[in-house]
Each structure stands twice: as C-alpha cells, then as structure tokens.
Coordinates of C-alpha atoms in Angstrom, one line a residue:
M1 CA 37.2 -8.7 39.8
P2 CA 34.9 -10.9 37.3
D3 CA 35.4 -14.5 37.2
S4 CA 35.9 -15.9 33.5
A5 CA 32.4 -17.0 33.0
E6 CA 31.3 -13.3 33.6
L7 CA 33.8 -12.1 31.4
L8 CA 33.0 -14.6 28.7
E9 CA 29.2 -13.4 29.1
Q10 CA 30.2 -9.8 28.6
M11 CA 32.4 -10.4 25.9
R12 CA 29.3 -12.2 24.0
Q13 CA 27.0 -9.3 24.7
K14 CA 29.5 -7.0 23.2
L15 CA 29.7 -9.2 20.2
D16 CA 26.0 -9.6 20.0
F17 CA 25.7 -5.5 20.3
F18 CA 28.5 -5.3 17.5
E19 CA 26.7 -7.8 15.0
Q20 CA 23.4 -5.9 15.5
A21 CA 25.2 -2.6 14.5
N22 CA 26.7 -4.1 11.7
R23 CA 23.4 -5.7 10.3
A24 CA 21.8 -2.5 11.0
A25 CA 24.4 -0.4 8.9
D26 CA 24.0 -3.4 6.2
A27 CA 20.1 -2.3 6.2
R28 CA 20.9 1.3 5.8
A29 CA 23.2 0.8 3.1
A30 CA 20.6 -1.3 1.2
G31 CA 18.4 1.4 1.6
Y32 CA 20.7 4.0 0.5
D33 CA 21.5 1.7 -2.4
A34 CA 17.6 1.3 -3.5
M35 CA 17.2 5.4 -2.7
G36 CA 19.9 6.0 -5.2
T37 CA 18.4 3.7 -8.0
E38 CA 15.3 5.4 -7.5
L39 CA 16.4 8.7 -7.7
R40 CA 18.4 7.9 -11.1
D41 CA 14.6 6.8 -12.4
V42 CA 13.4 10.2 -11.4
E43 CA 11.3 12.0 -14.6
A44 CA 8.9 14.4 -14.5
S45 CA 7.1 16.2 -17.7
A46 CA 5.4 19.4 -18.0
Q47 CA 3.2 20.6 -20.6
S48 CA 2.3 24.6 -21.4
P49 CA -1.1 25.5 -21.1
D50 CA -1.4 25.9 -24.8
H51 CA 0.3 22.5 -25.3
A52 CA 2.9 23.9 -27.4
V53 CA 5.8 22.7 -25.6
T54 CA 6.6 19.7 -23.4
V55 CA 9.6 19.5 -21.1
V56 CA 10.9 16.2 -19.5
A57 CA 13.0 16.6 -16.9
G58 CA 15.2 14.3 -14.7
L59 CA 17.8 13.9 -11.7
S60 CA 19.0 17.3 -10.7
G61 CA 17.1 19.2 -12.9
S62 CA 18.8 17.5 -16.0
I63 CA 16.4 18.3 -19.4
K64 CA 15.8 14.7 -21.0
D65 CA 13.4 16.2 -23.8
I66 CA 11.5 19.1 -25.2
R67 CA 9.2 18.7 -27.9
F68 CA 6.9 21.5 -29.6
T69 CA 3.6 20.7 -31.1
D70 CA 2.2 22.9 -34.2
E71 CA 0.9 25.3 -31.5
A72 CA 4.6 26.3 -31.0
K73 CA 4.5 27.9 -34.8
R74 CA 1.7 30.1 -33.9
L75 CA 4.2 31.7 -31.3
S76 CA 6.5 34.6 -31.8
P77 CA 10.2 33.9 -30.8
G78 CA 9.8 35.8 -27.6
Q79 CA 6.6 33.8 -26.6
L80 CA 8.0 30.6 -27.4
S81 CA 11.4 31.6 -25.5
Q82 CA 9.0 32.4 -22.2
T83 CA 6.4 29.3 -23.0
V84 CA 9.8 27.1 -23.0
M85 CA 11.6 28.7 -20.2
A86 CA 8.3 28.6 -17.9
T87 CA 7.6 24.9 -18.9
V88 CA 11.4 23.8 -18.1
R89 CA 11.0 25.3 -14.5
Q90 CA 7.6 23.4 -14.2
A91 CA 9.3 20.2 -15.2
I92 CA 12.4 20.6 -13.1
A93 CA 10.0 21.6 -9.8
A94 CA 8.2 18.8 -10.6
A95 CA 11.5 16.4 -10.7
A96 CA 12.8 18.4 -7.7
R97 CA 9.3 17.6 -5.7
Q98 CA 9.7 13.9 -6.6
Q99 CA 13.3 13.7 -5.6
A100 CA 12.5 15.2 -2.2
Q101 CA 9.4 12.6 -1.9
I102 CA 12.4 9.8 -2.4
V103 CA 14.6 11.0 -0.1
Q104 CA 12.0 11.5 2.6
G105 CA 10.7 8.0 1.8
H106 CA 13.9 6.5 2.6
T107 CA 15.4 8.9 5.4
G108 CA 12.6 10.1 7.3
L109 CA 13.8 13.7 7.0
P110 CA 11.2 15.8 6.0
I111 CA 12.5 17.5 2.9
A112 CA 9.5 17.1 0.7
D113 CA 7.8 20.0 2.9
R114 CA 10.9 22.1 2.5
V115 CA 10.9 21.5 -1.1
L116 CA 7.4 22.6 -1.6
K117 CA 7.9 25.6 0.8
T118 CA 10.7 26.8 -1.3
Q119 CA 9.1 26.5 -4.5
Q120 CA 6.2 28.5 -2.9
E121 CA 8.8 31.1 -2.2
V122 CA 10.4 31.2 -5.4
F123 CA 7.6 31.0 -8.0
G124 CA 4.8 33.0 -5.6
H125 CA 2.2 30.8 -5.4
P126 CA 1.6 27.3 -4.1
A127 CA 3.5 24.8 -6.3
S128 CA 1.1 22.8 -8.3
P129 CA 1.7 19.8 -10.2
P130 CA 2.2 20.4 -14.1
V131 CA -0.1 18.8 -16.7
V132 CA 1.4 15.4 -17.0
A133 CA 2.4 14.6 -20.5
A134 CA 3.5 11.1 -21.9
A135 CA 7.1 10.2 -21.5
P136 CA 9.0 10.0 -24.8
D137 CA 9.1 7.0 -26.7
R138 CA 12.8 5.9 -26.6

C-alpha cells in the first residue's frame, strides 16, 4: 500500500492533469467564440457578368442586399429573373466557401475542400470566385 507521501503525489498529479484539461477546454471555448464572431461577419458579393445585378450574401445563405444597375433595365423580366437567381447562387456559394474556411481554420477539419467539391458537383464546373463587388454602404 502506498504511503501518504505517494498518495499525496498521485493526487497532485491528478489535480495537475485536471487543471491542464480545464485550461485546454477554456482555450477551445475561446476559439469557438472567435469562430462564431468571424462567422457572424461573413459577407460575400457576386456580380453578374453584365454588371446588371449585384448580390451580397451572409451567414447561412442569407441575402443581405440585391442591387441593380441601369443594365438591368435592358433585360426582359425572364432574363432579369435568371440573372438574379444565378447571381444569388454565386454569392451564397462564395459565402459558404468563406464559412468553410473559417470553420476549417478553427477546427482543422478539412471542410473547405468538401464544400468546393460539393459546389463543383452541384454547379457542374469548378467553383470559381465571383466578381467581387464593393460592399454596400451602411
């Protein structure tokens, strides 16, 4: 049977172990808080090739803004609808890539490559960054 000095040393080692685990958990929690802050700030803009439509997407595909230039007046309603939808998809895809990069940066999970692969499968071509437009004045 261990003597009291050995028992005390074992208890000290266990306490050290739990304190280290607690510090590691605190560090992970702080990292997740930082990740959450970065994710809330996600914003991606896409502009149609004819510059008629600009869409700004945010976290989880939310649409923050849609802007039209005078070029939009030259489009038929059907063309404008198609242009808006295509530009919305580009902006949402760009925001999703940003989100994946943030999560990957904080967790080390290879999520960014998975998002790119999925976008390639869905859109039928390699995901390319959209034309970046200036963020709206707020």
